[in-house]
PDB file of C-alpha atoms in Angstrom:
ATOM      1  CA  LEU A  18     -21.925  73.273 -96.057  1.00  0.00           C
ATOM      2  CA  ALA A  19     -19.066  74.067 -93.736  1.00  0.00           C
ATOM      3  CA  LYS A  20     -16.453  76.355 -95.255  1.00  0.00           C
ATOM      4  CA  THR A  21     -12.825  75.373 -95.011  1.00  0.00           C
ATOM      5  CA  THR A  22      -9.709  77.529 -94.814  1.00  0.00           C
ATOM      6  CA  GLN A  23      -6.238  76.263 -95.626  1.00  0.00           C
ATOM      7  CA  PRO A  24      -2.851  77.891 -96.251  1.00  0.00           C
ATOM      8  CA  ILE A  25      -2.445  78.729 -99.916  1.00  0.00           C
ATOM      9  CA  SER A  26       0.959  77.118-100.210  1.00  0.00           C
ATOM     10  CA  MET A  27       3.676  75.377 -98.236  1.00  0.00           C
ATOM     11  CA  ASP A  28       7.273  74.446 -98.946  1.00  0.00           C
ATOM     12  CA  SER A  29       9.134  71.476 -97.565  1.00  0.00           C
ATOM     13  CA  TYR A  30      12.208  69.350 -98.173  1.00  0.00           C
ATOM     14  CA  GLU A  31      12.448  65.695 -98.918  1.00  0.00           C
ATOM     15  CA  GLY A  32      12.338  63.511 -95.846  1.00  0.00           C
ATOM     16  CA  GLN A  33      10.560  66.042 -93.668  1.00  0.00           C
ATOM     17  CA  GLU A  34       7.184  65.637 -92.057  1.00  0.00           C
ATOM     18  CA  VAL A  35       4.579  68.027 -93.425  1.00  0.00           C
ATOM     19  CA  ASN A  36       1.533  69.144 -91.490  1.00  0.00           C
ATOM     20  CA  ILE A  37      -1.260  70.977 -93.298  1.00  0.00           C
ATOM     21  CA  THR A  38      -3.944  72.475 -91.097  1.00  0.00           C
ATOM     22  CA  CYS A  39      -7.498  73.161 -92.194  1.00  0.00           C
ATOM     23  CA  SER A  40      -9.992  75.333 -90.325  1.00  0.00           C
ATOM     24  CA  HIS A  41     -13.679  74.452 -90.411  1.00  0.00           C
ATOM     25  CA  ASN A  42     -15.314  76.459 -87.652  1.00  0.00           C
ATOM     26  CA  ASN A  43     -18.870  75.714 -88.782  1.00  0.00           C
ATOM     27  CA  ILE A  44     -18.544  71.952 -89.014  1.00  0.00           C
ATOM     28  CA  ALA A  45     -21.817  70.163 -88.320  1.00  0.00           C
ATOM     29  CA  THR A  46     -22.307  67.269 -85.944  1.00  0.00           C
ATOM     30  CA  ASN A  47     -22.632  64.684 -88.698  1.00  0.00           C
ATOM     31  CA  ASP A  48     -19.861  66.077 -90.913  1.00  0.00           C
ATOM     32  CA  TYR A  49     -16.724  64.116 -91.698  1.00  0.00           C
ATOM     33  CA  ILE A  50     -13.401  65.574 -92.772  1.00  0.00           C
ATOM     34  CA  THR A  51     -11.864  64.287 -95.981  1.00  0.00           C
ATOM     35  CA  TRP A  52      -8.561  65.126 -97.625  1.00  0.00           C
ATOM     36  CA  TYR A  53      -7.773  64.764-101.304  1.00  0.00           C
ATOM     37  CA  GLN A  54      -4.543  65.077-103.280  1.00  0.00           C
ATOM     38  CA  GLN A  55      -4.413  66.386-106.829  1.00  0.00           C
ATOM     39  CA  PHE A  56      -1.548  66.349-109.307  1.00  0.00           C
ATOM     40  CA  PRO A  57      -1.620  68.615-112.378  1.00  0.00           C
ATOM     41  CA  SER A  58      -4.033  67.453-115.075  1.00  0.00           C
ATOM     42  CA  GLN A  59      -5.349  64.610-112.943  1.00  0.00           C
ATOM     43  CA  GLY A  60      -8.471  64.049-110.914  1.00  0.00           C
ATOM     44  CA  PRO A  61      -8.329  64.314-107.119  1.00  0.00           C
ATOM     45  CA  ARG A  62      -7.252  61.248-105.204  1.00  0.00           C
ATOM     46  CA  PHE A  63      -8.661  60.312-101.794  1.00  0.00           C
ATOM     47  CA  ILE A  64      -6.071  60.411 -99.020  1.00  0.00           C
ATOM     48  CA  ILE A  65      -7.836  60.035 -95.714  1.00  0.00           C
ATOM     49  CA  GLN A  66     -11.104  60.635 -93.897  1.00  0.00           C
ATOM     50  CA  GLY A  67     -11.953  61.041 -90.244  1.00  0.00           C
ATOM     51  CA  TYR A  68     -14.517  62.205 -87.718  1.00  0.00           C
ATOM     52  CA  LYS A  69     -12.582  62.775 -84.512  1.00  0.00           C
ATOM     53  CA  THR A  70      -9.277  62.147 -82.727  1.00  0.00           C
ATOM     54  CA  LYS A  71      -6.753  60.451 -84.987  1.00  0.00           C
ATOM     55  CA  VAL A  72      -6.921  58.383 -88.123  1.00  0.00           C
ATOM     56  CA  THR A  73      -3.907  56.788 -89.755  1.00  0.00           C
ATOM     57  CA  ASN A  74      -3.467  54.886 -92.991  1.00  0.00           C
ATOM     58  CA  GLU A  75      -0.516  53.859 -95.113  1.00  0.00           C
ATOM     59  CA  VAL A  76       0.064  57.337 -96.544  1.00  0.00           C
ATOM     60  CA  ALA A  77      -1.018  59.887 -93.937  1.00  0.00           C
ATOM     61  CA  SER A  78      -2.422  60.675 -90.535  1.00  0.00           C
ATOM     62  CA  LEU A  79      -5.310  62.946 -89.727  1.00  0.00           C
ATOM     63  CA  PHE A  80      -5.513  64.698 -86.383  1.00  0.00           C
ATOM     64  CA  ILE A  81      -8.820  66.170 -85.265  1.00  0.00           C
ATOM     65  CA  PRO A  82      -9.111  67.986 -81.925  1.00  0.00           C
ATOM     66  CA  ALA A  83     -12.077  67.537 -79.630  1.00  0.00           C
ATOM     67  CA  ASP A  84     -13.904  70.646 -80.849  1.00  0.00           C
ATOM     68  CA  ARG A  85     -13.468  69.481 -84.485  1.00  0.00           C
ATOM     69  CA  LYS A  86     -13.105  73.065 -85.678  1.00  0.00           C
ATOM     70  CA  SER A  87      -9.850  72.229 -87.370  1.00  0.00           C
ATOM     71  CA  SER A  88      -7.924  69.247 -88.625  1.00  0.00           C
ATOM     72  CA  THR A  89      -4.329  68.538 -89.550  1.00  0.00           C
ATOM     73  CA  LEU A  90      -3.145  66.307 -92.344  1.00  0.00           C
ATOM     74  CA  SER A  91       0.261  64.880 -91.560  1.00  0.00           C
ATOM     75  CA  LEU A  92       2.460  63.483 -94.322  1.00  0.00           C
ATOM     76  CA  PRO A  93       5.483  61.630 -92.930  1.00  0.00           C
ATOM     77  CA  ARG A  94       8.814  61.881 -94.750  1.00  0.00           C
ATOM     78  CA  VAL A  95       7.627  63.573 -97.918  1.00  0.00           C
ATOM     79  CA  SER A  96       9.286  62.972-101.257  1.00  0.00           C
ATOM     80  CA  LEU A  97       9.406  65.027-104.447  1.00  0.00           C
ATOM     81  CA  SER A  98       6.413  63.095-105.727  1.00  0.00           C
ATOM     82  CA  ASP A  99       4.271  64.486-102.926  1.00  0.00           C
ATOM     83  CA  THR A 100       4.334  67.894-104.611  1.00  0.00           C
ATOM     84  CA  ALA A 101       0.650  68.466-105.284  1.00  0.00           C
ATOM     85  CA  VAL A 102      -2.416  70.386-104.198  1.00  0.00           C
ATOM     86  CA  TYR A 103      -4.115  69.111-101.054  1.00  0.00           C
ATOM     87  CA  TYR A 104      -7.786  69.791-100.441  1.00  0.00           C
ATOM     88  CA  CYS A 105      -9.640  69.602 -97.142  1.00  0.00           C
ATOM     89  CA  LEU A 106     -13.377  68.967 -97.439  1.00  0.00           C
ATOM     90  CA  VAL A 107     -16.113  68.757 -94.866  1.00  0.00           C
ATOM     91  CA  GLY A 108     -19.438  67.058 -95.395  1.00  0.00           C
ATOM     92  CA  ALA A 109     -21.878  64.415 -94.309  1.00  0.00           C
ATOM     93  CA  ARG A 110     -20.707  60.875 -94.826  1.00  0.00           C
ATOM     94  CA  ASN A 111     -23.812  58.854 -95.501  1.00  0.00           C
ATOM     95  CA  THR A 112     -26.072  61.275 -97.282  1.00  0.00           C
ATOM     96  CA  GLY A 113     -26.128  60.115-100.858  1.00  0.00           C
ATOM     97  CA  GLY A 114     -27.027  63.447-102.337  1.00  0.00           C
ATOM     98  CA  PHE A 115     -24.650  65.763-100.570  1.00  0.00           C
ATOM     99  CA  LYS A 116     -22.366  67.860-102.682  1.00  0.00           C
ATOM    100  CA  THR A 117     -18.603  67.808-102.437  1.00  0.00           C
ATOM    101  CA  ILE A 118     -17.413  71.393-102.597  1.00  0.00           C
ATOM    102  CA  PHE A 119     -13.722  72.098-102.940  1.00  0.00           C
ATOM    103  CA  GLY A 120     -11.984  75.018-101.318  1.00  0.00           C
ATOM    104  CA  ALA A 121      -8.829  76.636-102.635  1.00  0.00           C
ATOM    105  CA  GLY A 122      -6.527  73.888-101.420  1.00  0.00           C
ATOM    106  CA  THR A 123      -2.904  74.011-100.312  1.00  0.00           C
ATOM    107  CA  ARG A 124      -0.111  73.803-102.870  1.00  0.00           C
ATOM    108  CA  LEU A 125       2.726  71.785-101.374  1.00  0.00           C
ATOM    109  CA  PHE A 126       6.162  72.117-102.941  1.00  0.00           C
ATOM    110  CA  VAL A 127       8.683  69.511-101.911  1.00  0.00           C
ATOM    111  CA  LYS A 128      12.275  70.418-102.683  1.00  0.00           C
ATOM    112  CA  ALA A 129      15.295  68.188-102.972  1.00  0.00           C
TER     113      ALA A 129
ATOM    114  CA  GLY B 559     -10.188  52.013-104.787  1.00  0.00           C
ATOM    115  CA  ALA B 560     -12.952  51.995-107.336  1.00  0.00           C
ATOM    116  CA  VAL B 561     -12.214  53.099-110.882  1.00  0.00           C
ATOM    117  CA  VAL B 562     -13.893  55.953-112.679  1.00  0.00           C
ATOM    118  CA  SER B 563     -12.940  56.532-116.281  1.00  0.00           C
ATOM    119  CA  GLN B 564     -13.453  59.474-118.583  1.00  0.00           C
ATOM    120  CA  HIS B 565     -13.392  59.606-122.341  1.00  0.00           C
ATOM    121  CA  PRO B 566     -11.843  61.308-124.115  1.00  0.00           C
ATOM    122  CA  SER B 567      -8.860  62.339-122.027  1.00  0.00           C
ATOM    123  CA  ARG B 568      -8.379  65.392-124.186  1.00  0.00           C
ATOM    124  CA  VAL B 569     -10.250  66.971-127.040  1.00  0.00           C
ATOM    125  CA  ILE B 570      -9.643  69.916-129.331  1.00  0.00           C
ATOM    126  CA  CYS B 571     -12.573  71.330-131.227  1.00  0.00           C
ATOM    127  CA  LYS B 572     -13.564  74.330-133.262  1.00  0.00           C
ATOM    128  CA  SER B 573     -15.701  77.080-131.833  1.00  0.00           C
ATOM    129  CA  GLY B 574     -19.392  76.393-132.286  1.00  0.00           C
ATOM    130  CA  THR B 575     -19.187  72.625-132.213  1.00  0.00           C
ATOM    131  CA  SER B 576     -20.532  70.359-129.475  1.00  0.00           C
ATOM    132  CA  VAL B 577     -18.399  68.007-127.446  1.00  0.00           C
ATOM    133  CA  LYS B 578     -19.523  64.996-125.418  1.00  0.00           C
ATOM    134  CA  ILE B 579     -17.539  63.706-122.463  1.00  0.00           C
ATOM    135  CA  GLU B 580     -18.302  60.311-120.958  1.00  0.00           C
ATOM    136  CA  CYS B 581     -17.838  59.309-117.337  1.00  0.00           C
ATOM    137  CA  ARG B 582     -18.059  55.655-116.354  1.00  0.00           C
ATOM    138  CA  SER B 583     -17.882  53.854-113.057  1.00  0.00           C
ATOM    139  CA  LEU B 584     -16.124  50.619-113.962  1.00  0.00           C
ATOM    140  CA  ASP B 585     -16.588  48.394-110.929  1.00  0.00           C
ATOM    141  CA  PHE B 586     -19.467  49.833-108.976  1.00  0.00           C
ATOM    142  CA  GLN B 587     -22.866  51.347-109.489  1.00  0.00           C
ATOM    143  CA  ALA B 588     -22.883  55.096-109.167  1.00  0.00           C
ATOM    144  CA  THR B 589     -26.094  56.419-107.714  1.00  0.00           C
ATOM    145  CA  THR B 590     -24.828  59.969-107.949  1.00  0.00           C
ATOM    146  CA  MET B 591     -22.391  61.575-110.345  1.00  0.00           C
ATOM    147  CA  PHE B 592     -20.861  65.010-110.185  1.00  0.00           C
ATOM    148  CA  TRP B 593     -19.294  67.196-112.853  1.00  0.00           C
ATOM    149  CA  TYR B 594     -16.592  69.720-112.044  1.00  0.00           C
ATOM    150  CA  ARG B 595     -14.683  72.264-114.070  1.00  0.00           C
ATOM    151  CA  GLN B 596     -11.200  73.399-113.225  1.00  0.00           C
ATOM    152  CA  PHE B 597      -9.330  76.340-114.734  1.00  0.00           C
ATOM    153  CA  PRO B 598      -5.523  76.575-114.508  1.00  0.00           C
ATOM    154  CA  LYS B 599      -4.204  77.200-110.997  1.00  0.00           C
ATOM    155  CA  GLN B 600      -7.736  77.156-109.596  1.00  0.00           C
ATOM    156  CA  SER B 601      -9.740  74.730-107.531  1.00  0.00           C
ATOM    157  CA  LEU B 602     -12.449  72.423-108.796  1.00  0.00           C
ATOM    158  CA  MET B 603     -15.786  74.125-109.312  1.00  0.00           C
ATOM    159  CA  LEU B 604     -18.879  71.972-109.017  1.00  0.00           C
ATOM    160  CA  MET B 605     -21.076  72.358-112.086  1.00  0.00           C
ATOM    161  CA  ALA B 606     -23.871  69.900-111.484  1.00  0.00           C
ATOM    162  CA  THR B 607     -25.040  66.845-109.603  1.00  0.00           C
ATOM    163  CA  SER B 608     -26.947  64.066-111.274  1.00  0.00           C
ATOM    164  CA  ASN B 609     -28.766  61.046-109.927  1.00  0.00           C
ATOM    165  CA  GLU B 610     -29.494  58.088-112.178  1.00  0.00           C
ATOM    166  CA  GLY B 611     -32.759  58.454-113.990  1.00  0.00           C
ATOM    167  CA  SER B 612     -33.468  62.014-112.951  1.00  0.00           C
ATOM    168  CA  LYS B 613     -32.589  65.478-114.161  1.00  0.00           C
ATOM    169  CA  ALA B 614     -29.328  67.014-113.104  1.00  0.00           C
ATOM    170  CA  THR B 615     -29.189  69.768-110.524  1.00  0.00           C
ATOM    171  CA  TYR B 616     -27.036  72.627-111.705  1.00  0.00           C
ATOM    172  CA  GLU B 617     -25.069  75.004-109.533  1.00  0.00           C
ATOM    173  CA  GLN B 618     -25.827  78.683-109.676  1.00  0.00           C
ATOM    174  CA  GLY B 619     -24.326  80.331-112.721  1.00  0.00           C
ATOM    175  CA  VAL B 620     -24.005  77.144-114.754  1.00  0.00           C
ATOM    176  CA  GLU B 621     -26.101  77.191-117.932  1.00  0.00           C
ATOM    177  CA  LYS B 622     -28.072  73.960-118.103  1.00  0.00           C
ATOM    178  CA  ASP B 623     -28.809  74.436-121.806  1.00  0.00           C
ATOM    179  CA  LYS B 624     -25.144  74.764-122.582  1.00  0.00           C
ATOM    180  CA  PHE B 625     -23.873  71.932-120.397  1.00  0.00           C
ATOM    181  CA  LEU B 626     -26.204  69.018-120.987  1.00  0.00           C
ATOM    182  CA  ILE B 627     -25.897  66.179-118.496  1.00  0.00           C
ATOM    183  CA  ASN B 628     -27.371  62.759-118.970  1.00  0.00           C
ATOM    184  CA  HIS B 629     -27.175  60.039-116.321  1.00  0.00           C
ATOM    185  CA  ALA B 630     -28.907  57.247-118.169  1.00  0.00           C
ATOM    186  CA  SER B 631     -27.533  54.311-116.204  1.00  0.00           C
ATOM    187  CA  LEU B 632     -25.855  53.533-112.915  1.00  0.00           C
ATOM    188  CA  THR B 633     -22.480  53.359-114.630  1.00  0.00           C
ATOM    189  CA  LEU B 634     -22.560  56.140-117.196  1.00  0.00           C
ATOM    190  CA  SER B 635     -23.007  59.885-117.188  1.00  0.00           C
ATOM    191  CA  THR B 636     -22.316  62.206-120.085  1.00  0.00           C
ATOM    192  CA  LEU B 637     -21.594  65.919-120.239  1.00  0.00           C
ATOM    193  CA  THR B 638     -22.204  67.637-123.561  1.00  0.00           C
ATOM    194  CA  VAL B 639     -20.772  71.095-124.054  1.00  0.00           C
ATOM    195  CA  THR B 640     -23.003  72.588-126.713  1.00  0.00           C
ATOM    196  CA  SER B 641     -21.783  75.275-129.112  1.00  0.00           C
ATOM    197  CA  ALA B 642     -18.436  75.398-127.386  1.00  0.00           C
ATOM    198  CA  HIS B 643     -16.459  78.625-127.314  1.00  0.00           C
ATOM    199  CA  PRO B 644     -12.855  79.354-126.308  1.00  0.00           C
ATOM    200  CA  GLU B 645     -13.951  80.403-122.818  1.00  0.00           C
ATOM    201  CA  ASP B 646     -15.268  76.861-122.298  1.00  0.00           C
ATOM    202  CA  SER B 647     -11.728  75.544-122.575  1.00  0.00           C
ATOM    203  CA  SER B 648     -11.034  73.899-119.241  1.00  0.00           C
ATOM    204  CA  PHE B 649     -10.328  70.666-117.413  1.00  0.00           C
ATOM    205  CA  TYR B 650     -13.563  68.767-116.798  1.00  0.00           C
ATOM    206  CA  ILE B 651     -13.618  66.184-114.024  1.00  0.00           C
ATOM    207  CA  CYS B 652     -16.377  63.796-113.111  1.00  0.00           C
ATOM    208  CA  SER B 653     -16.819  61.897-109.897  1.00  0.00           C
ATOM    209  CA  ALA B 654     -19.088  59.060-108.952  1.00  0.00           C
ATOM    210  CA  ARG B 655     -20.523  58.085-105.645  1.00  0.00           C
ATOM    211  CA  GLY B 656     -21.911  54.646-105.029  1.00  0.00           C
ATOM    212  CA  HIS B 657     -22.238  51.793-102.660  1.00  0.00           C
ATOM    213  CA  ARG B 658     -19.792  48.939-102.889  1.00  0.00           C
ATOM    214  CA  GLY B 659     -20.806  47.119 -99.787  1.00  0.00           C
ATOM    215  CA  ALA B 660     -19.004  49.504 -97.478  1.00  0.00           C
ATOM    216  CA  SER B 661     -20.873  51.106 -94.646  1.00  0.00           C
ATOM    217  CA  TYR B 662     -20.948  54.446 -96.381  1.00  0.00           C
ATOM    218  CA  ASN B 663     -21.059  55.965 -99.820  1.00  0.00           C
ATOM    219  CA  GLU B 664     -17.624  56.531-101.276  1.00  0.00           C
ATOM    220  CA  GLN B 665     -16.816  59.105-103.934  1.00  0.00           C
ATOM    221  CA  PHE B 666     -14.262  58.509-106.630  1.00  0.00           C
ATOM    222  CA  PHE B 667     -12.921  60.888-109.233  1.00  0.00           C
ATOM    223  CA  GLY B 668     -12.185  60.385-112.887  1.00  0.00           C
ATOM    224  CA  PRO B 669      -8.865  61.364-114.481  1.00  0.00           C
ATOM    225  CA  GLY B 670     -10.338  64.438-116.151  1.00  0.00           C
ATOM    226  CA  THR B 671     -10.841  65.622-119.729  1.00  0.00           C
ATOM    227  CA  ARG B 672      -8.891  68.537-121.155  1.00  0.00           C
ATOM    228  CA  LEU B 673     -11.097  70.526-123.525  1.00  0.00           C
ATOM    229  CA  THR B 674      -9.522  73.090-125.827  1.00  0.00           C
ATOM    230  CA  VAL B 675     -11.805  75.155-128.030  1.00  0.00           C
ATOM    231  CA  LEU B 676     -10.106  76.957-130.878  1.00  0.00           C
TER     232      LEU B 676
END
């Protein structure tokens, strides 16, 4: 399983764009990159998943360079409610038995 | 997204008692379920992986006789913490992976169960 490295914490202000970068130097050819969000005392919530280049949905964008050794989660115009822990995970997409291992995550604090 | 429920949401018990936590996939069949434990200010730690109808696979350092996992059906998995002690107090989260007609297996997480052992 590819190990991931993220900043421990980040601060931002409401309305700003936040970019959280994750390093995964040992990513395998068939690995996908998935980001989850977790609020205190809740289970993780899926944000976005991608394999290469750029993926965008209604809440975030995911940028993956050609070498795929890192990825960046971009949250546009954050609000106070985006204060949470964000986890970057790497793993195979279609293998039913693969394990989802969480790294330390990034604690994002959004200030007014 | 798909819904995964856990019951109870929180439980307080005395030391030495056993506690059962249920995890249900409400609108899809979960071929694989995972159990995690999370201590305050820490990340989720995978405890075990279970496939329907087979024995669970435990991660290194997790006592299988203390944390009993049963995955009897495609929609239900249970975690029983036997002879619970204060150090077992934690936030337990299950997740379920299944096929809902999408081209890949999706994984969804439950809301978690807060266990406090007195």
